[in-house]
Coordinates of C-alpha atoms in Angstrom, one line a residue:
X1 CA 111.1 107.3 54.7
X2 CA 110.9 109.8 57.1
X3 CA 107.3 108.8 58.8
X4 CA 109.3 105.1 58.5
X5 CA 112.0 106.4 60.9
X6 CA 109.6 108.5 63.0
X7 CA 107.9 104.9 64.2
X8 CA 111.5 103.3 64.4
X9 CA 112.9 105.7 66.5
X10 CA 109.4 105.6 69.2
X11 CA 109.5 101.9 68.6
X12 CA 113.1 101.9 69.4
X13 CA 112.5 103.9 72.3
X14 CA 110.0 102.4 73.9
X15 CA 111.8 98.5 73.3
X16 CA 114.7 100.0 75.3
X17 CA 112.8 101.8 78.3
X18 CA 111.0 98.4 78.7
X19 CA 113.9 96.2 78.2
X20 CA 115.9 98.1 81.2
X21 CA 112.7 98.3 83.4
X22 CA 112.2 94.0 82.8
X23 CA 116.4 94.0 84.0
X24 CA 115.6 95.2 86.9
X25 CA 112.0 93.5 87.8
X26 CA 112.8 89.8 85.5
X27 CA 109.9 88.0 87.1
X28 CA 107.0 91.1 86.5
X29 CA 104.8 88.7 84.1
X30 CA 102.8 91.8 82.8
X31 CA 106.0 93.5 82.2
X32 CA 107.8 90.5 80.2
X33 CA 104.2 90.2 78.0
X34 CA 104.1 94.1 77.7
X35 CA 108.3 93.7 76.9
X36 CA 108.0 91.0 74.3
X37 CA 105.2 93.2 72.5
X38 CA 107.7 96.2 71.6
X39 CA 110.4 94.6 70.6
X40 CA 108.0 92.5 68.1
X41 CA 106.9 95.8 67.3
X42 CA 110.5 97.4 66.8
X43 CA 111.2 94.1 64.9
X44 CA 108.0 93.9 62.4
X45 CA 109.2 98.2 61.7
X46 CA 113.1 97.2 61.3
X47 CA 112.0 94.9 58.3
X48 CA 109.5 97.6 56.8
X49 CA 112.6 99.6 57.3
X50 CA 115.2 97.0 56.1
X51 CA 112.9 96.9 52.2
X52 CA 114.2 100.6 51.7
X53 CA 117.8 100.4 52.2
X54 CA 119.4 99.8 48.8
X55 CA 121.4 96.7 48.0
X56 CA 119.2 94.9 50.9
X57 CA 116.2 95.0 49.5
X58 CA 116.8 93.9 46.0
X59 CA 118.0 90.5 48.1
X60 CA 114.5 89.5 49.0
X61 CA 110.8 89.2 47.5
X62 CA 109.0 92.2 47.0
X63 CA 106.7 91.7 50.0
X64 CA 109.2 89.7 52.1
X65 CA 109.3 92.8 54.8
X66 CA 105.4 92.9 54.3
X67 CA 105.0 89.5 55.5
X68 CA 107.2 89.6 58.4
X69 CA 105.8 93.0 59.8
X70 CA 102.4 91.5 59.2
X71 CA 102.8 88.2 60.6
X72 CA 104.8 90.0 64.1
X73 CA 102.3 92.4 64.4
X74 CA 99.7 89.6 64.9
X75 CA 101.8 88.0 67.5
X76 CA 102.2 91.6 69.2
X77 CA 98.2 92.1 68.9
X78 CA 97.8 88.4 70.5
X79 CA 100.1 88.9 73.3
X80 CA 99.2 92.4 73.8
X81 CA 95.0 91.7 73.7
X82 CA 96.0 88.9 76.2
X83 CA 97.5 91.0 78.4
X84 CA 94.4 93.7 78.5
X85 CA 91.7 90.8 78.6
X86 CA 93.8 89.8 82.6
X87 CA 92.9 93.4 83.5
X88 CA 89.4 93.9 82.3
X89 CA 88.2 90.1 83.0
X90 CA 90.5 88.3 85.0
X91 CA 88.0 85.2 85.2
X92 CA 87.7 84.3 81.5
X93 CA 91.4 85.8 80.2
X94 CA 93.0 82.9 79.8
X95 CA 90.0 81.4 77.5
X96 CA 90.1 84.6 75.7
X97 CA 94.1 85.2 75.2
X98 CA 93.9 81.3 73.5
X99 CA 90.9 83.1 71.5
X100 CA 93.0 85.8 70.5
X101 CA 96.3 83.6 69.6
X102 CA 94.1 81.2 67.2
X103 CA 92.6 84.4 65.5
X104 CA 96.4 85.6 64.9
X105 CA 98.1 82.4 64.1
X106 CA 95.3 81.9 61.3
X107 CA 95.7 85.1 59.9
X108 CA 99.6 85.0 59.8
X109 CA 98.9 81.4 58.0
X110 CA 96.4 82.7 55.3
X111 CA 99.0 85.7 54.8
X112 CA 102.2 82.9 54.6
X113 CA 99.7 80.8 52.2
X114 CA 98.8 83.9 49.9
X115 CA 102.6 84.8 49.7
X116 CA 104.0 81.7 48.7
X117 CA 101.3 80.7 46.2
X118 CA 100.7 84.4 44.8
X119 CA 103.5 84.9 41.9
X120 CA 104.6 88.5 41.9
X121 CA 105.7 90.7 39.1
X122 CA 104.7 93.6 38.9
X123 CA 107.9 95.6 38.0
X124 CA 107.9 98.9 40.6
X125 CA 105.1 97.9 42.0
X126 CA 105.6 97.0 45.9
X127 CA 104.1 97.9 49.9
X128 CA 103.8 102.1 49.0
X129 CA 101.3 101.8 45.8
X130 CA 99.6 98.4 46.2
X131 CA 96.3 100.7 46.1
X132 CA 97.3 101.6 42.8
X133 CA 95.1 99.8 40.1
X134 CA 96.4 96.7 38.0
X135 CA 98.4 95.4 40.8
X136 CA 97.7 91.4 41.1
X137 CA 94.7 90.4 43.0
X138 CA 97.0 87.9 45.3
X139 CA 98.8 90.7 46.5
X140 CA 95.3 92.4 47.0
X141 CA 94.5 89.7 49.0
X142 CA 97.6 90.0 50.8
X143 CA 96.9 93.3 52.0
X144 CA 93.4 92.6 52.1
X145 CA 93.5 90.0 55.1
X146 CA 96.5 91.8 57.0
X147 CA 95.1 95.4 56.9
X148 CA 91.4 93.4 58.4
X149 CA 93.2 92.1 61.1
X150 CA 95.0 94.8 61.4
X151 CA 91.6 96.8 61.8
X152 CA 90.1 94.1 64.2
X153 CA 93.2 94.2 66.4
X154 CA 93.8 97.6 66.9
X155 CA 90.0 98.1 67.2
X156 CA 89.4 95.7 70.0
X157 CA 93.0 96.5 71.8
X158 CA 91.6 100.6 71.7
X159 CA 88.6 99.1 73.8
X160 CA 90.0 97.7 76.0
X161 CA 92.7 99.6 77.1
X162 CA 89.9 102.2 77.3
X163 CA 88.0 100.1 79.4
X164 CA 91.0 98.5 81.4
X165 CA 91.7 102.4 82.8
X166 CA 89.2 101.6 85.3
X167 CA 91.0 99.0 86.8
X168 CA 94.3 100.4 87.5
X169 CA 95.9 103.6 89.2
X170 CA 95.5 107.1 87.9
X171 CA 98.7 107.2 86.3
X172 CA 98.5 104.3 84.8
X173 CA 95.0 105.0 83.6
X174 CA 95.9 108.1 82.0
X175 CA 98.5 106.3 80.4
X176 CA 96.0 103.6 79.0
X177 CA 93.3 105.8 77.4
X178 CA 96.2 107.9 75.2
X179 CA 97.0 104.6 73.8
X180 CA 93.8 103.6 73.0
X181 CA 93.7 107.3 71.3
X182 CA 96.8 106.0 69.3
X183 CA 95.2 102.7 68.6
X184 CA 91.8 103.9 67.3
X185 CA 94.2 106.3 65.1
X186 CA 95.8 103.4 64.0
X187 CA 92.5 101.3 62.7
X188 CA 90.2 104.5 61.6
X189 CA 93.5 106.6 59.7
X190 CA 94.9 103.9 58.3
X191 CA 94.2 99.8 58.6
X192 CA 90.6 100.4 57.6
X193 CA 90.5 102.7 54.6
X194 CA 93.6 100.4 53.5
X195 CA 90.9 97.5 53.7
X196 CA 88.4 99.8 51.9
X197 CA 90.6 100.3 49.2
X198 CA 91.7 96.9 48.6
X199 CA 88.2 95.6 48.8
X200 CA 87.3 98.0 46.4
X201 CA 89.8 96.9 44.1
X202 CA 88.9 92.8 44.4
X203 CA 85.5 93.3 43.8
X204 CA 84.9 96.4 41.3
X205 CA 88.3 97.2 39.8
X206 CA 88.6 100.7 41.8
X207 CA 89.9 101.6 45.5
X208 CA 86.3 102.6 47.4
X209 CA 88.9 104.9 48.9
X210 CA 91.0 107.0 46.8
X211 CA 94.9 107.6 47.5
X212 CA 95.4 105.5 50.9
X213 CA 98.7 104.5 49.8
X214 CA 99.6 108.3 50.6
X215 CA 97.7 110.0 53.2
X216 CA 97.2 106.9 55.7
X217 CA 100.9 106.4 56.4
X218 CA 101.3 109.3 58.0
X219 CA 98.3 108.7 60.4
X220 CA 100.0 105.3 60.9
X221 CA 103.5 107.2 62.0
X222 CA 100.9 109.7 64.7
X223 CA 99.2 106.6 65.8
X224 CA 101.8 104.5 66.5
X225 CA 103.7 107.6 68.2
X226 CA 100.7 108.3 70.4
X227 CA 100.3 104.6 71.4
X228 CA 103.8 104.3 72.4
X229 CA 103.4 107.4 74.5
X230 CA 100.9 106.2 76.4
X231 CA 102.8 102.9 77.0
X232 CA 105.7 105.2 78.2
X233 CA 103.8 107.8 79.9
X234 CA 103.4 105.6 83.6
X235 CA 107.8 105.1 83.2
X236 CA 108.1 108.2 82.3
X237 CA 106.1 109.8 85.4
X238 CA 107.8 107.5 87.8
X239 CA 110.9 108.4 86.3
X240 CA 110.7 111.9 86.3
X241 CA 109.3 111.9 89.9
X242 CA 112.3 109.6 91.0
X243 CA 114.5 112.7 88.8
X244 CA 113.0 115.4 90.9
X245 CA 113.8 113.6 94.5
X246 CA 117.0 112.8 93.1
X247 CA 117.7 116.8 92.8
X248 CA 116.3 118.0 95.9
X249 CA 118.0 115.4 97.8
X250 CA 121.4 116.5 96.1
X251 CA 120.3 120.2 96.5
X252 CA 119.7 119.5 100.3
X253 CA 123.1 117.3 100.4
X254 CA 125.6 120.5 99.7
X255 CA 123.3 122.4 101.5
X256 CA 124.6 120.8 104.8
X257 CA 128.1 121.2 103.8
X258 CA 128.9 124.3 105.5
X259 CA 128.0 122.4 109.0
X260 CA 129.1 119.2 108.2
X261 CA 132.3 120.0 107.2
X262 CA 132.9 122.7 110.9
X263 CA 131.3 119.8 112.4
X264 CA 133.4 117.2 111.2
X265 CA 136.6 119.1 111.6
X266 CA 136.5 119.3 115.4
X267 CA 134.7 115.0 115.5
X268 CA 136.7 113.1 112.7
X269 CA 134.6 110.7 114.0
X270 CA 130.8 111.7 113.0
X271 CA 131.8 110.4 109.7
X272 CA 130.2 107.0 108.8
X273 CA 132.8 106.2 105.9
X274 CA 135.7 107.4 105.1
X275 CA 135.8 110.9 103.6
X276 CA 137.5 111.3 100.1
X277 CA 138.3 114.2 97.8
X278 CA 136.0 117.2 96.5
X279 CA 136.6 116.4 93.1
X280 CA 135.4 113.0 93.8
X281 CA 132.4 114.4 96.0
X282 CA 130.8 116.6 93.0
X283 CA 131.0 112.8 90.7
X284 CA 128.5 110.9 92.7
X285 CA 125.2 110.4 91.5
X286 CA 124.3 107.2 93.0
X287 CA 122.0 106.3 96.0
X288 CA 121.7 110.3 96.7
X289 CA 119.1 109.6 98.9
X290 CA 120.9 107.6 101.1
X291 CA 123.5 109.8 101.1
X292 CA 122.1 112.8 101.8
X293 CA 120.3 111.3 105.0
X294 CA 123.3 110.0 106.1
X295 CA 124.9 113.4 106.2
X296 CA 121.8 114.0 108.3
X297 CA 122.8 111.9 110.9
X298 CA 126.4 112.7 111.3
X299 CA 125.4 116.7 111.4
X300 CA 123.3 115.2 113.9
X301 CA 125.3 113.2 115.8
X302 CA 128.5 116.5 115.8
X303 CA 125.6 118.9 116.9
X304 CA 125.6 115.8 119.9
X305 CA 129.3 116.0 120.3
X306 CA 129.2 119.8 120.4
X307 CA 126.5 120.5 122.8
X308 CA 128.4 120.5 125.8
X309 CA 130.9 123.4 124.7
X310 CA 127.8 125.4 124.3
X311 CA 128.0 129.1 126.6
X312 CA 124.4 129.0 127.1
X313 CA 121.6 126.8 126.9
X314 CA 119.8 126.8 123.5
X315 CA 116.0 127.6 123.7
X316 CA 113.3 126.5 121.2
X317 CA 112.6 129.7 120.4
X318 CA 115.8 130.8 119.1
X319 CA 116.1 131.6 115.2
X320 CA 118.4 129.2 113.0
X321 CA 120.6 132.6 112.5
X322 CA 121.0 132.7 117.0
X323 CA 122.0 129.1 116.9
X324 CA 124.5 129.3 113.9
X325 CA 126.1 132.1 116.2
X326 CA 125.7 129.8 119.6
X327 CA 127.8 127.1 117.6
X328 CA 130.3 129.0 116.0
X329 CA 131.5 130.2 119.3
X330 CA 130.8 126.5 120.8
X331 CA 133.3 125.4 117.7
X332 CA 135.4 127.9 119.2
X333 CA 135.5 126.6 122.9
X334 CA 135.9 123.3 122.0
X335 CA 139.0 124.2 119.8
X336 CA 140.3 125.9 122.3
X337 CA 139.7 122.9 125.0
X338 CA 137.9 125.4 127.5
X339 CA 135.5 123.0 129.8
X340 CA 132.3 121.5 129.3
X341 CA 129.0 122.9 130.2
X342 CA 125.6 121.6 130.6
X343 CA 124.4 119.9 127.2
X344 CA 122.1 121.7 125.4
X345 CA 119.6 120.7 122.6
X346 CA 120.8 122.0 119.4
X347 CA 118.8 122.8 116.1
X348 CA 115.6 121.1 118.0
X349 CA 113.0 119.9 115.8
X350 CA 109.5 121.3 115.5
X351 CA 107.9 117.9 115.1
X352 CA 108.8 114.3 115.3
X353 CA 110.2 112.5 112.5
X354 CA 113.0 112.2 110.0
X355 CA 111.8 115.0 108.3
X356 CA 111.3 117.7 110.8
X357 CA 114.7 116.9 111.9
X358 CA 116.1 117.4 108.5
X359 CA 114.5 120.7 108.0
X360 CA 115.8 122.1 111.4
X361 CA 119.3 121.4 110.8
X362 CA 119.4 122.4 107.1
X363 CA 118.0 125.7 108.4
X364 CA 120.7 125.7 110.6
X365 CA 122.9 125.0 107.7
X366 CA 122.2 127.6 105.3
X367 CA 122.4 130.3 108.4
X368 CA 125.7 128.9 109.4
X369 CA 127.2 129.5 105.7
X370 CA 125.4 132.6 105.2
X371 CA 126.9 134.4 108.4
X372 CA 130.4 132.8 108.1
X373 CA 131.2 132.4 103.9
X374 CA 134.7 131.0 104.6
X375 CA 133.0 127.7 105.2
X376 CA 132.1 127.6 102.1
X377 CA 136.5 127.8 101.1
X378 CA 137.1 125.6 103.8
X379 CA 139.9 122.2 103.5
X380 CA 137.5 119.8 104.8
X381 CA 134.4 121.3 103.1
X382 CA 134.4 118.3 100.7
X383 CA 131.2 116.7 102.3
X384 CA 131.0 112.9 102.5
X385 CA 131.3 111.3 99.4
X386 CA 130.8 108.3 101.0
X387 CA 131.8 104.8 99.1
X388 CA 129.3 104.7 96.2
X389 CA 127.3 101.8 97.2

């Protein structure tokens, strides 16, 4: 039960992540094939999962879950085979992903065939100790043909994701080749000593391999867990990447606060959109990016407005803590309406580019609140919580 809900849960998991990922990019074709295959999956394991809830599963055939994991996990392997054949032979995929449907259709037919025709009673006897001996040889046969495509699929889909890592970006790659480690698992831990056994049992009246019905489930739960961490790993990466900017840009965002907010105190009009409350301010999480470089260019654009109050011209070669100090005092003039000066450059960048700019005026920044703290305290220290977009 336990290793049952272990492969749910990644199945789950993984039918989700992809589900949201094809909502936002519907007309990805490799992501709709790569969508439809684990939700099959998370489908074919709900019905393994359904035949051990009780009062549900006294409502159906002993093998009805059996069938339908078998006969979805074919149309996963088809789809899924498919896909990996357009990456590692692009030229002959589509005469190959027809190859692999018919091979799945005619197992799922043989398996519907030997279900209906094969008449079951075999009191406790079900999926967790069809190894066992005396158990009919239709439901051998059952298990038998699923368990050999079973082996053949996850066999040949272990290839060629291997082999498809050369045809795709690093990350990617790397995802690829951990599941084909979870595939290969899957067909030497568990489909193909279950075919051993079974065979065994058909033709000599004792499993060739002893006890599968216990110790190859739980290489089944590993395998499946390591093949759906490979199919999340490239997500995952992007999504932790896209995590990390999302930080630094929110970090750098309340950095600028201490200036932006002297800034914007003295030019109301620096602000692109209409300011709004703090508590409001510390609630957005949304297009933090765009935000951030927005505050950028208003800091920018009051360090504009405030040059002229300036008492001296700045030089290049004056530290971020000399120029907090030259616009504190400017802040001051222009408060006190005391005439303009000659413009000077303030918080000049190193480089050119965005980025340089960015860096010289956060510098500015964090001098600014370090050598005057009641900035921090200050009634329009809210920052710009611009409209969330």
């Amino acid at each position: 039960m336990i290793v049952a809900l272990i492969m749910w849960a990644a199945a789950a998991a993984a039918a989700v992540w992809k589900c949201t990922q094809l909502a936002r990019m519907p007309r990805d074709r490799g992501l709709r094939i790569v969508t439809a295959c684990t939700v099959l999956v998370l489908i074919a394991l709900t019905a393994q999962l359904v035949v051990t809830i009780p009062g549900l599963a006294e409502r159906f055939p002993t093998q009805t879950p059996v069938l339908i994991e078998f006969v979805l996990l074919n149309s996963f392997f088809a789809l899924l085979l498919g896909l990996l054949h357009t990456t590692v032979a692009p030229d002959r995929a589509g005469r190959r992903g027809y190859l692999e449907l018919g091979l799945a259709l005619l197992a799922s037919g043989i398996l519907t065939a030997t279900f209906v025709i094969t008449e079951v009673n075999v009191g406790d006897t079900g999926y967790s100790d069809y190894t066992e001996v005396g158990v009919p040889s239709g439901v051998l046969f059952f298990h038998l043909v699923g368990n050999l495509y079973m082996s053949y699929a996850t066999a040949r889909g272990a290839y060629l994701a291997w082999n498809s890592a050369g045809h795709v970006q690093p990350h990617t790659a790397r995802g690829l080749r951990v599941a084909a480690v979870g595939l290969a698992l899957c067909c030497l831990g568990t489909h193909l000593p279950r075919v051993l056994a079974t065979s065994g049992l058909l033709l000599f009246g004792t499993p060739l391999v002893p006890g599968t019905a216990t110790w190859t489930s739980p290489l089944l739960g590993i395998g499946v867990a390591v093949f759906f961490l490979g199919v999340g790993y490239p997500g995952a990466r992007t999504g932790i990447a896209k995590a990390r900017l999302w930080f630094e840009a929110r970090s750098r965002y309340r950095q600028l606060r201490p200036l932006w907010a002297a800034l914007h105190e003295q030019f109301p009009t620096i602000a692109l959109l209409p300011p709004g409350g703090p508590f409001r301010d510390r609630l957005h999480v949304r297009q933090m990016r765009m935000r951030y470089y927005r505050r950028v260019i208003e800091c920018r654009d009051g360090l504009v407005c405030l040059s002229p109050y300036m008492a001296s011209p700045v030089d290049e070669a004056d530290s971020p803590a000399r120029q907090a100090a030259l616009v504190r005092d400017a802040l001051a003039r222009c408060s006190q309406n005391i005439d303009l000066v000659m413009p000077s450059v303030i918080a000049a960048p190193a480089h050119t580019g965005m980025e340089a700019d960015t860096r010289a005026i956060l510098a500015l920044s964090r001098e600014y609140g370090r050598t005057d703290p009641s900035t921090k305290d200050h009634p329009t220290n809210q920052g710009n919580p611009e409209l969330s977009g």
